[in-house]
PDB file of N, CA and C in Angstrom:
ATOM      1  N   UNK A   5      -2.139 -23.059 -18.403  1.00  0.00           N
ATOM      2  CA  UNK A   5      -3.246 -23.078 -17.353  1.00  0.00           C
ATOM      3  C   UNK A   5      -2.950 -21.915 -16.429  1.00  0.00           C
ATOM      4  N   UNK A   6      -3.961 -21.268 -16.154  1.00  0.00           N
ATOM      5  CA  UNK A   6      -3.788 -20.123 -15.209  1.00  0.00           C
ATOM      6  C   UNK A   6      -3.755 -20.554 -13.821  1.00  0.00           C
ATOM      7  N   UNK A   7      -3.057 -19.858 -12.884  1.00  0.00           N
ATOM      8  CA  UNK A   7      -2.927 -20.222 -11.522  1.00  0.00           C
ATOM      9  C   UNK A   7      -4.232 -19.955 -10.805  1.00  0.00           C
ATOM     10  N   UNK A   8      -4.523 -20.796  -9.799  1.00  0.00           N
ATOM     11  CA  UNK A   8      -5.756 -20.590  -9.150  1.00  0.00           C
ATOM     12  C   UNK A   8      -5.913 -19.170  -8.523  1.00  0.00           C
ATOM     13  N   UNK A   9      -7.027 -18.743  -8.364  1.00  0.00           N
ATOM     14  CA  UNK A   9      -7.267 -17.344  -7.624  1.00  0.00           C
ATOM     15  C   UNK A   9      -7.393 -17.712  -6.122  1.00  0.00           C
ATOM     16  N   UNK A  10      -6.595 -17.015  -5.372  1.00  0.00           N
ATOM     17  CA  UNK A  10      -6.723 -17.151  -3.815  1.00  0.00           C
ATOM     18  C   UNK A  10      -6.622 -15.829  -3.389  1.00  0.00           C
ATOM     19  N   UNK A  11      -7.924 -15.166  -3.139  1.00  0.00           N
ATOM     20  CA  UNK A  11      -8.071 -13.829  -2.566  1.00  0.00           C
ATOM     21  C   UNK A  11      -7.897 -13.900  -1.109  1.00  0.00           C
ATOM     22  N   UNK A  12      -6.722 -13.193  -0.627  1.00  0.00           N
ATOM     23  CA  UNK A  12      -6.602 -13.161   0.887  1.00  0.00           C
ATOM     24  C   UNK A  12      -7.340 -11.987   1.364  1.00  0.00           C
ATOM     25  N   UNK A  13      -7.677 -12.178   2.610  1.00  0.00           N
ATOM     26  CA  UNK A  13      -8.372 -10.969   3.164  1.00  0.00           C
ATOM     27  C   UNK A  13      -7.303  -9.975   3.844  1.00  0.00           C
ATOM     28  N   UNK A  14      -6.523  -9.494   2.845  1.00  0.00           N
ATOM     29  CA  UNK A  14      -5.470  -8.548   3.237  1.00  0.00           C
ATOM     30  C   UNK A  14      -5.664  -7.267   2.498  1.00  0.00           C
ATOM     31  N   UNK A  15      -5.379  -6.192   3.235  1.00  0.00           N
ATOM     32  CA  UNK A  15      -5.467  -4.852   2.619  1.00  0.00           C
ATOM     33  C   UNK A  15      -3.998  -4.293   2.444  1.00  0.00           C
ATOM     34  N   UNK A  16      -3.771  -3.550   1.388  1.00  0.00           N
ATOM     35  CA  UNK A  16      -2.450  -2.965   1.070  1.00  0.00           C
ATOM     36  C   UNK A  16      -2.586  -1.460   1.085  1.00  0.00           C
ATOM     37  N   UNK A  17      -1.788  -0.730   1.813  1.00  0.00           N
ATOM     38  CA  UNK A  17      -1.707   0.667   1.796  1.00  0.00           C
ATOM     39  C   UNK A  17      -0.410   1.119   1.083  1.00  0.00           C
ATOM     40  N   UNK A  18      -0.480   1.797   0.060  1.00  0.00           N
ATOM     41  CA  UNK A  18       0.715   2.024  -0.998  1.00  0.00           C
ATOM     42  C   UNK A  18       0.685   3.621  -1.144  1.00  0.00           C
ATOM     43  N   UNK A  19       1.871   3.948  -1.609  1.00  0.00           N
ATOM     44  CA  UNK A  19       2.001   5.395  -1.962  1.00  0.00           C
ATOM     45  C   UNK A  19       0.938   5.704  -3.122  1.00  0.00           C
ATOM     46  N   UNK A  20       0.207   6.873  -3.023  1.00  0.00           N
ATOM     47  CA  UNK A  20      -0.906   7.331  -3.846  1.00  0.00           C
ATOM     48  C   UNK A  20      -0.151   7.242  -5.338  1.00  0.00           C
ATOM     49  N   UNK A  21      -0.893   6.632  -6.226  1.00  0.00           N
ATOM     50  CA  UNK A  21      -0.492   6.599  -7.679  1.00  0.00           C
ATOM     51  C   UNK A  21      -0.022   5.212  -8.007  1.00  0.00           C
ATOM     52  N   UNK A  22       0.241   4.344  -7.010  1.00  0.00           N
ATOM     53  CA  UNK A  22       0.770   2.980  -7.220  1.00  0.00           C
ATOM     54  C   UNK A  22      -0.245   2.017  -7.010  1.00  0.00           C
ATOM     55  N   UNK A  23      -1.520   2.298  -6.793  1.00  0.00           N
ATOM     56  CA  UNK A  23      -2.561   1.354  -6.444  1.00  0.00           C
ATOM     57  C   UNK A  23      -2.749   0.206  -7.390  1.00  0.00           C
ATOM     58  N   UNK A  24      -2.532   0.429  -8.740  1.00  0.00           N
ATOM     59  CA  UNK A  24      -2.789  -0.520  -9.727  1.00  0.00           C
ATOM     60  C   UNK A  24      -1.369  -1.299 -10.161  1.00  0.00           C
ATOM     61  N   UNK A  25      -0.445  -0.549 -10.257  1.00  0.00           N
ATOM     62  CA  UNK A  25       0.909  -1.106 -10.664  1.00  0.00           C
ATOM     63  C   UNK A  25       1.842  -1.687  -9.489  1.00  0.00           C
ATOM     64  N   UNK A  26       1.517  -1.197  -8.310  1.00  0.00           N
ATOM     65  CA  UNK A  26       2.271  -1.670  -7.200  1.00  0.00           C
ATOM     66  C   UNK A  26       3.815  -1.521  -7.374  1.00  0.00           C
ATOM     67  N   UNK A  27       4.137  -0.353  -8.057  1.00  0.00           N
ATOM     68  CA  UNK A  27       5.524   0.129  -8.290  1.00  0.00           C
ATOM     69  C   UNK A  27       6.208  -0.583  -9.421  1.00  0.00           C
ATOM     70  N   UNK A  28       5.566  -1.295 -10.243  1.00  0.00           N
ATOM     71  CA  UNK A  28       5.981  -1.953 -11.325  1.00  0.00           C
ATOM     72  C   UNK A  28       5.402  -1.270 -12.700  1.00  0.00           C
ATOM     73  N   UNK A  29       5.631  -2.068 -13.772  1.00  0.00           N
ATOM     74  CA  UNK A  29       5.142  -1.471 -15.072  1.00  0.00           C
ATOM     75  C   UNK A  29       3.780  -2.243 -15.330  1.00  0.00           C
ATOM     76  N   UNK A  30       2.793  -1.473 -15.716  1.00  0.00           N
ATOM     77  CA  UNK A  30       1.368  -2.157 -15.990  1.00  0.00           C
ATOM     78  C   UNK A  30       0.773  -2.645 -14.632  1.00  0.00           C
ATOM     79  N   UNK A  31      -0.309  -3.284 -14.846  1.00  0.00           N
ATOM     80  CA  UNK A  31      -1.106  -3.708 -13.686  1.00  0.00           C
ATOM     81  C   UNK A  31      -0.280  -4.933 -13.029  1.00  0.00           C
ATOM     82  N   UNK A  32      -0.265  -4.808 -11.679  1.00  0.00           N
ATOM     83  CA  UNK A  32       0.491  -5.908 -10.903  1.00  0.00           C
ATOM     84  C   UNK A  32      -0.295  -7.217 -11.096  1.00  0.00           C
ATOM     85  N   UNK A  33       0.486  -8.314 -11.264  1.00  0.00           N
ATOM     86  CA  UNK A  33      -0.099  -9.493 -11.388  1.00  0.00           C
ATOM     87  C   UNK A  33      -0.757 -10.108 -10.228  1.00  0.00           C
ATOM     88  N   UNK A  34      -0.365  -9.641  -9.073  1.00  0.00           N
ATOM     89  CA  UNK A  34      -1.053 -10.286  -7.832  1.00  0.00           C
ATOM     90  C   UNK A  34      -2.386  -9.736  -7.592  1.00  0.00           C
ATOM     91  N   UNK A  35      -2.707  -8.501  -8.146  1.00  0.00           N
ATOM     92  CA  UNK A  35      -4.154  -8.012  -8.160  1.00  0.00           C
ATOM     93  C   UNK A  35      -5.156  -8.900  -8.628  1.00  0.00           C
ATOM     94  N   UNK A  36      -6.200  -9.145  -7.935  1.00  0.00           N
ATOM     95  CA  UNK A  36      -7.374 -10.026  -8.260  1.00  0.00           C
ATOM     96  C   UNK A  36      -6.896 -11.390  -8.298  1.00  0.00           C
ATOM     97  N   UNK A  37      -5.614 -11.825  -8.038  1.00  0.00           N
ATOM     98  CA  UNK A  37      -5.189 -13.043  -7.883  1.00  0.00           C
ATOM     99  C   UNK A  37      -5.024 -13.487  -6.496  1.00  0.00           C
ATOM    100  N   UNK A  38      -4.277 -12.591  -5.689  1.00  0.00           N
ATOM    101  CA  UNK A  38      -4.088 -12.854  -4.324  1.00  0.00           C
ATOM    102  C   UNK A  38      -4.592 -11.770  -3.460  1.00  0.00           C
ATOM    103  N   UNK A  39      -4.678 -10.561  -4.037  1.00  0.00           N
ATOM    104  CA  UNK A  39      -5.193  -9.375  -3.343  1.00  0.00           C
ATOM    105  C   UNK A  39      -6.203  -8.702  -4.262  1.00  0.00           C
ATOM    106  N   UNK A  40      -7.464  -8.571  -3.775  1.00  0.00           N
ATOM    107  CA  UNK A  40      -8.531  -7.827  -4.575  1.00  0.00           C
ATOM    108  C   UNK A  40      -8.031  -6.485  -4.816  1.00  0.00           C
ATOM    109  N   UNK A  41      -8.309  -6.029  -6.004  1.00  0.00           N
ATOM    110  CA  UNK A  41      -7.873  -4.606  -6.373  1.00  0.00           C
ATOM    111  C   UNK A  41      -8.360  -3.682  -5.552  1.00  0.00           C
ATOM    112  N   UNK A  42      -9.746  -3.840  -4.970  1.00  0.00           N
ATOM    113  CA  UNK A  42     -10.429  -2.914  -4.231  1.00  0.00           C
ATOM    114  C   UNK A  42      -9.914  -2.918  -2.676  1.00  0.00           C
ATOM    115  N   UNK A  43      -8.962  -3.774  -2.504  1.00  0.00           N
ATOM    116  CA  UNK A  43      -8.299  -3.870  -1.104  1.00  0.00           C
ATOM    117  C   UNK A  43      -6.961  -3.155  -1.116  1.00  0.00           C
ATOM    118  N   UNK A  44      -6.716  -2.238  -2.097  1.00  0.00           N
ATOM    119  CA  UNK A  44      -5.500  -1.447  -2.132  1.00  0.00           C
ATOM    120  C   UNK A  44      -5.793  -0.002  -1.986  1.00  0.00           C
ATOM    121  N   UNK A  45      -5.265   0.712  -1.091  1.00  0.00           N
ATOM    122  CA  UNK A  45      -5.513   2.072  -0.835  1.00  0.00           C
ATOM    123  C   UNK A  45      -4.278   2.861  -0.985  1.00  0.00           C
ATOM    124  N   UNK A  46      -4.392   3.985  -1.677  1.00  0.00           N
ATOM    125  CA  UNK A  46      -3.173   4.901  -1.781  1.00  0.00           C
ATOM    126  C   UNK A  46      -3.309   6.017  -0.792  1.00  0.00           C
ATOM    127  N   UNK A  47      -2.170   6.530  -0.177  1.00  0.00           N
ATOM    128  CA  UNK A  47      -2.106   7.623   0.551  1.00  0.00           C
ATOM    129  C   UNK A  47      -0.971   8.538   0.183  1.00  0.00           C
ATOM    130  N   UNK A  48      -1.173   9.898   0.382  1.00  0.00           N
ATOM    131  CA  UNK A  48      -0.209  10.716  -0.096  1.00  0.00           C
ATOM    132  C   UNK A  48       1.081  10.726   0.826  1.00  0.00           C
ATOM    133  N   UNK A  49       2.201  10.322   0.277  1.00  0.00           N
ATOM    134  CA  UNK A  49       3.284  10.440   0.967  1.00  0.00           C
ATOM    135  C   UNK A  49       4.525  10.341  -0.056  1.00  0.00           C
ATOM    136  N   UNK A  50       5.767  10.807   0.337  1.00  0.00           N
ATOM    137  CA  UNK A  50       6.805  10.601  -0.640  1.00  0.00           C
ATOM    138  C   UNK A  50       8.172  10.665   0.043  1.00  0.00           C
ATOM    139  N   UNK A  51       8.920   9.603  -0.434  1.00  0.00           N
ATOM    140  CA  UNK A  51      10.314   9.526  -0.119  1.00  0.00           C
ATOM    141  C   UNK A  51      11.039   9.547  -1.417  1.00  0.00           C
ATOM    142  N   UNK A  52      11.980  10.466  -1.647  1.00  0.00           N
ATOM    143  CA  UNK A  52      12.582  10.684  -2.832  1.00  0.00           C
ATOM    144  C   UNK A  52      13.694   9.497  -3.128  1.00  0.00           C
ATOM    145  N   UNK A  53      14.221   9.578  -4.381  1.00  0.00           N
ATOM    146  CA  UNK A  53      15.225   8.547  -4.735  1.00  0.00           C
ATOM    147  C   UNK A  53      16.479   8.686  -3.883  1.00  0.00           C
ATOM    148  N   UNK A  54      16.724   9.853  -3.220  1.00  0.00           N
ATOM    149  CA  UNK A  54      17.844  10.131  -2.441  1.00  0.00           C
ATOM    150  C   UNK A  54      17.622   9.730  -0.955  1.00  0.00           C
ATOM    151  N   UNK A  55      16.347   9.212  -0.701  1.00  0.00           N
ATOM    152  CA  UNK A  55      15.959   8.836   0.675  1.00  0.00           C
ATOM    153  C   UNK A  55      15.497   9.945   1.511  1.00  0.00           C
ATOM    154  N   UNK A  56      15.370  11.153   1.045  1.00  0.00           N
ATOM    155  CA  UNK A  56      14.865  12.277   1.861  1.00  0.00           C
ATOM    156  C   UNK A  56      13.261  12.358   1.731  1.00  0.00           C
ATOM    157  N   UNK A  57      12.624  12.430   3.058  1.00  0.00           N
ATOM    158  CA  UNK A  57      11.234  12.471   2.976  1.00  0.00           C
ATOM    159  C   UNK A  57      10.921  13.757   2.532  1.00  0.00           C
ATOM    160  N   UNK A  58      10.152  13.784   1.443  1.00  0.00           N
ATOM    161  CA  UNK A  58       9.608  14.962   0.833  1.00  0.00           C
ATOM    162  C   UNK A  58       8.151  15.249   1.244  1.00  0.00           C
ATOM    163  N   UNK A  59       7.370  14.252   1.719  1.00  0.00           N
ATOM    164  CA  UNK A  59       6.182  14.444   2.217  1.00  0.00           C
ATOM    165  C   UNK A  59       5.731  13.333   3.251  1.00  0.00           C
ATOM    166  N   UNK A  60       5.640  13.744   4.543  1.00  0.00           N
ATOM    167  CA  UNK A  60       5.087  12.841   5.510  1.00  0.00           C
ATOM    168  C   UNK A  60       3.767  12.287   5.314  1.00  0.00           C
ATOM    169  N   UNK A  61       3.559  11.068   5.658  1.00  0.00           N
ATOM    170  CA  UNK A  61       2.234  10.446   5.653  1.00  0.00           C
ATOM    171  C   UNK A  61       1.437  11.228   6.807  1.00  0.00           C
ATOM    172  N   UNK A  62       0.174  11.583   6.442  1.00  0.00           N
ATOM    173  CA  UNK A  62      -0.681  12.236   7.353  1.00  0.00           C
ATOM    174  C   UNK A  62      -1.599  11.207   8.122  1.00  0.00           C
ATOM    175  N   UNK A  63      -1.653  11.279   9.412  1.00  0.00           N
ATOM    176  CA  UNK A  63      -2.251  10.102  10.103  1.00  0.00           C
ATOM    177  C   UNK A  63      -3.781  10.143   9.909  1.00  0.00           C
ATOM    178  N   UNK A  64      -4.332  11.220   9.601  1.00  0.00           N
ATOM    179  CA  UNK A  64      -5.927  11.153   9.361  1.00  0.00           C
ATOM    180  C   UNK A  64      -6.172  10.456   8.074  1.00  0.00           C
ATOM    181  N   UNK A  65      -5.353  10.729   7.061  1.00  0.00           N
ATOM    182  CA  UNK A  65      -5.622  10.020   5.833  1.00  0.00           C
ATOM    183  C   UNK A  65      -5.198   8.576   5.852  1.00  0.00           C
ATOM    184  N   UNK A  66      -4.249   8.246   6.636  1.00  0.00           N
ATOM    185  CA  UNK A  66      -3.850   6.841   6.889  1.00  0.00           C
ATOM    186  C   UNK A  66      -4.881   6.101   7.597  1.00  0.00           C
ATOM    187  N   UNK A  67      -5.433   6.595   8.595  1.00  0.00           N
ATOM    188  CA  UNK A  67      -6.398   6.115   9.480  1.00  0.00           C
ATOM    189  C   UNK A  67      -7.688   5.838   8.502  1.00  0.00           C
ATOM    190  N   UNK A  68      -8.084   6.690   7.752  1.00  0.00           N
ATOM    191  CA  UNK A  68      -9.187   6.658   6.809  1.00  0.00           C
ATOM    192  C   UNK A  68      -9.045   5.478   5.949  1.00  0.00           C
ATOM    193  N   UNK A  69      -7.886   5.288   5.262  1.00  0.00           N
ATOM    194  CA  UNK A  69      -7.532   4.210   4.423  1.00  0.00           C
ATOM    195  C   UNK A  69      -7.612   2.983   5.230  1.00  0.00           C
ATOM    196  N   UNK A  70      -7.181   2.742   6.373  1.00  0.00           N
ATOM    197  CA  UNK A  70      -7.205   1.537   7.221  1.00  0.00           C
ATOM    198  C   UNK A  70      -8.709   1.216   7.423  1.00  0.00           C
ATOM    199  N   UNK A  71      -9.445   2.197   7.833  1.00  0.00           N
ATOM    200  CA  UNK A  71     -10.883   2.009   8.236  1.00  0.00           C
ATOM    201  C   UNK A  71     -11.671   1.389   6.951  1.00  0.00           C
ATOM    202  N   UNK A  72     -11.372   2.017   5.830  1.00  0.00           N
ATOM    203  CA  UNK A  72     -11.961   1.652   4.543  1.00  0.00           C
ATOM    204  C   UNK A  72     -11.688   0.093   4.142  1.00  0.00           C
ATOM    205  N   UNK A  73     -10.395  -0.142   4.385  1.00  0.00           N
ATOM    206  CA  UNK A  73     -10.043  -1.514   4.111  1.00  0.00           C
ATOM    207  C   UNK A  73     -10.607  -2.514   5.022  1.00  0.00           C
ATOM    208  N   UNK A  74     -10.652  -2.159   6.402  1.00  0.00           N
ATOM    209  CA  UNK A  74     -11.228  -3.084   7.403  1.00  0.00           C
ATOM    210  C   UNK A  74     -12.730  -3.344   7.129  1.00  0.00           C
ATOM    211  N   UNK A  75     -13.385  -2.106   6.802  1.00  0.00           N
ATOM    212  CA  UNK A  75     -14.787  -2.224   6.501  1.00  0.00           C
ATOM    213  C   UNK A  75     -15.017  -3.032   5.154  1.00  0.00           C
ATOM    214  N   UNK A  76     -14.171  -3.066   4.355  1.00  0.00           N
ATOM    215  CA  UNK A  76     -14.258  -3.879   3.088  1.00  0.00           C
ATOM    216  C   UNK A  76     -13.869  -5.299   3.378  1.00  0.00           C
ATOM    217  N   UNK A  77     -13.484  -5.663   4.601  1.00  0.00           N
ATOM    218  CA  UNK A  77     -13.267  -7.059   4.880  1.00  0.00           C
ATOM    219  C   UNK A  77     -11.709  -7.486   5.159  1.00  0.00           C
ATOM    220  N   UNK A  78     -10.764  -6.474   5.169  1.00  0.00           N
ATOM    221  CA  UNK A  78      -9.473  -6.908   5.536  1.00  0.00           C
ATOM    222  C   UNK A  78      -9.284  -7.360   6.914  1.00  0.00           C
ATOM    223  N   UNK A  79      -8.395  -8.322   7.094  1.00  0.00           N
ATOM    224  CA  UNK A  79      -8.211  -8.813   8.358  1.00  0.00           C
ATOM    225  C   UNK A  79      -6.688  -8.579   8.789  1.00  0.00           C
ATOM    226  N   UNK A  80      -5.866  -8.292   7.755  1.00  0.00           N
ATOM    227  CA  UNK A  80      -4.614  -7.767   7.965  1.00  0.00           C
ATOM    228  C   UNK A  80      -4.284  -6.542   6.947  1.00  0.00           C
ATOM    229  N   UNK A  81      -3.472  -5.615   7.392  1.00  0.00           N
ATOM    230  CA  UNK A  81      -3.170  -4.501   6.516  1.00  0.00           C
ATOM    231  C   UNK A  81      -1.731  -4.350   6.441  1.00  0.00           C
ATOM    232  N   UNK A  82      -1.237  -4.337   5.255  1.00  0.00           N
ATOM    233  CA  UNK A  82       0.372  -4.101   5.062  1.00  0.00           C
ATOM    234  C   UNK A  82       0.531  -2.725   4.525  1.00  0.00           C
ATOM    235  N   UNK A  83       1.574  -1.925   5.055  1.00  0.00           N
ATOM    236  CA  UNK A  83       1.982  -0.654   4.554  1.00  0.00           C
ATOM    237  C   UNK A  83       3.242  -0.947   3.663  1.00  0.00           C
ATOM    238  N   UNK A  84       3.106  -0.576   2.401  1.00  0.00           N
ATOM    239  CA  UNK A  84       4.220  -0.774   1.423  1.00  0.00           C
ATOM    240  C   UNK A  84       4.544   0.557   0.598  1.00  0.00           C
ATOM    241  N   UNK A  85       5.266   1.396   1.187  1.00  0.00           N
ATOM    242  CA  UNK A  85       5.540   2.696   0.494  1.00  0.00           C
ATOM    243  C   UNK A  85       6.791   2.733  -0.413  1.00  0.00           C
ATOM    244  N   UNK A  86       6.679   3.456  -1.397  1.00  0.00           N
ATOM    245  CA  UNK A  86       7.669   3.619  -2.445  1.00  0.00           C
ATOM    246  C   UNK A  86       8.935   4.192  -1.816  1.00  0.00           C
ATOM    247  N   UNK A  87      10.090   3.607  -2.035  1.00  0.00           N
ATOM    248  CA  UNK A  87      11.453   4.067  -1.523  1.00  0.00           C
ATOM    249  C   UNK A  87      11.702   3.870   0.001  1.00  0.00           C
ATOM    250  N   UNK A  88      10.771   3.051   0.541  1.00  0.00           N
ATOM    251  CA  UNK A  88      10.881   2.833   2.042  1.00  0.00           C
ATOM    252  C   UNK A  88      12.179   2.129   2.245  1.00  0.00           C
ATOM    253  N   UNK A  89      12.829   1.416   1.351  1.00  0.00           N
ATOM    254  CA  UNK A  89      14.093   0.732   1.575  1.00  0.00           C
ATOM    255  C   UNK A  89      15.119   1.758   1.643  1.00  0.00           C
ATOM    256  N   UNK A  90      15.006   2.918   1.176  1.00  0.00           N
ATOM    257  CA  UNK A  90      15.973   4.102   1.320  1.00  0.00           C
ATOM    258  C   UNK A  90      15.783   4.826   2.621  1.00  0.00           C
ATOM    259  N   UNK A  91      14.557   4.921   3.072  1.00  0.00           N
ATOM    260  CA  UNK A  91      14.256   5.556   4.272  1.00  0.00           C
ATOM    261  C   UNK A  91      12.856   5.107   4.679  1.00  0.00           C
ATOM    262  N   UNK A  92      12.841   4.435   5.771  1.00  0.00           N
ATOM    263  CA  UNK A  92      11.449   3.862   6.261  1.00  0.00           C
ATOM    264  C   UNK A  92      10.679   4.746   7.253  1.00  0.00           C
ATOM    265  N   UNK A  93      11.060   6.079   7.274  1.00  0.00           N
ATOM    266  CA  UNK A  93      10.428   6.853   8.275  1.00  0.00           C
ATOM    267  C   UNK A  93       8.879   7.019   8.053  1.00  0.00           C
ATOM    268  N   UNK A  94       8.442   7.067   6.778  1.00  0.00           N
ATOM    269  CA  UNK A  94       6.944   7.073   6.626  1.00  0.00           C
ATOM    270  C   UNK A  94       6.217   5.769   7.105  1.00  0.00           C
ATOM    271  N   UNK A  95       6.841   4.695   6.748  1.00  0.00           N
ATOM    272  CA  UNK A  95       6.281   3.441   7.210  1.00  0.00           C
ATOM    273  C   UNK A  95       6.316   3.312   8.693  1.00  0.00           C
ATOM    274  N   UNK A  96       7.390   3.816   9.315  1.00  0.00           N
ATOM    275  CA  UNK A  96       7.421   3.732  10.833  1.00  0.00           C
ATOM    276  C   UNK A  96       6.322   4.640  11.351  1.00  0.00           C
ATOM    277  N   UNK A  97       6.002   5.860  10.759  1.00  0.00           N
ATOM    278  CA  UNK A  97       5.020   6.642  11.267  1.00  0.00           C
ATOM    279  C   UNK A  97       3.665   6.016  11.067  1.00  0.00           C
ATOM    280  N   UNK A  98       3.473   5.155  10.049  1.00  0.00           N
ATOM    281  CA  UNK A  98       2.270   4.494   9.762  1.00  0.00           C
ATOM    282  C   UNK A  98       1.819   3.374  10.686  1.00  0.00           C
ATOM    283  N   UNK A  99       2.916   2.932  11.519  1.00  0.00           N
ATOM    284  CA  UNK A  99       2.549   1.986  12.541  1.00  0.00           C
ATOM    285  C   UNK A  99       1.536   2.503  13.531  1.00  0.00           C
TER     286      UNK A  99
END
């Protein structure tokens, strides 16, 4: 029996390219179960595997993503960037 669908009004901002897989293999199982797929926005930023910031998140792109999510119904927005556990500088900039 499939788990019930419970779409929360939350938006996710992730590293561009991870919108469907959320850093895993294949489509993320939470999409369209807990978070609507259209409530995930990718922004260009990069922290390398060594923790070095290779591309800072740009404030205008981030703000546009937040606005789009809020206009789509998000009541909370979470920022979850790749490799932030190695260096959270881009996530801190996103605050």
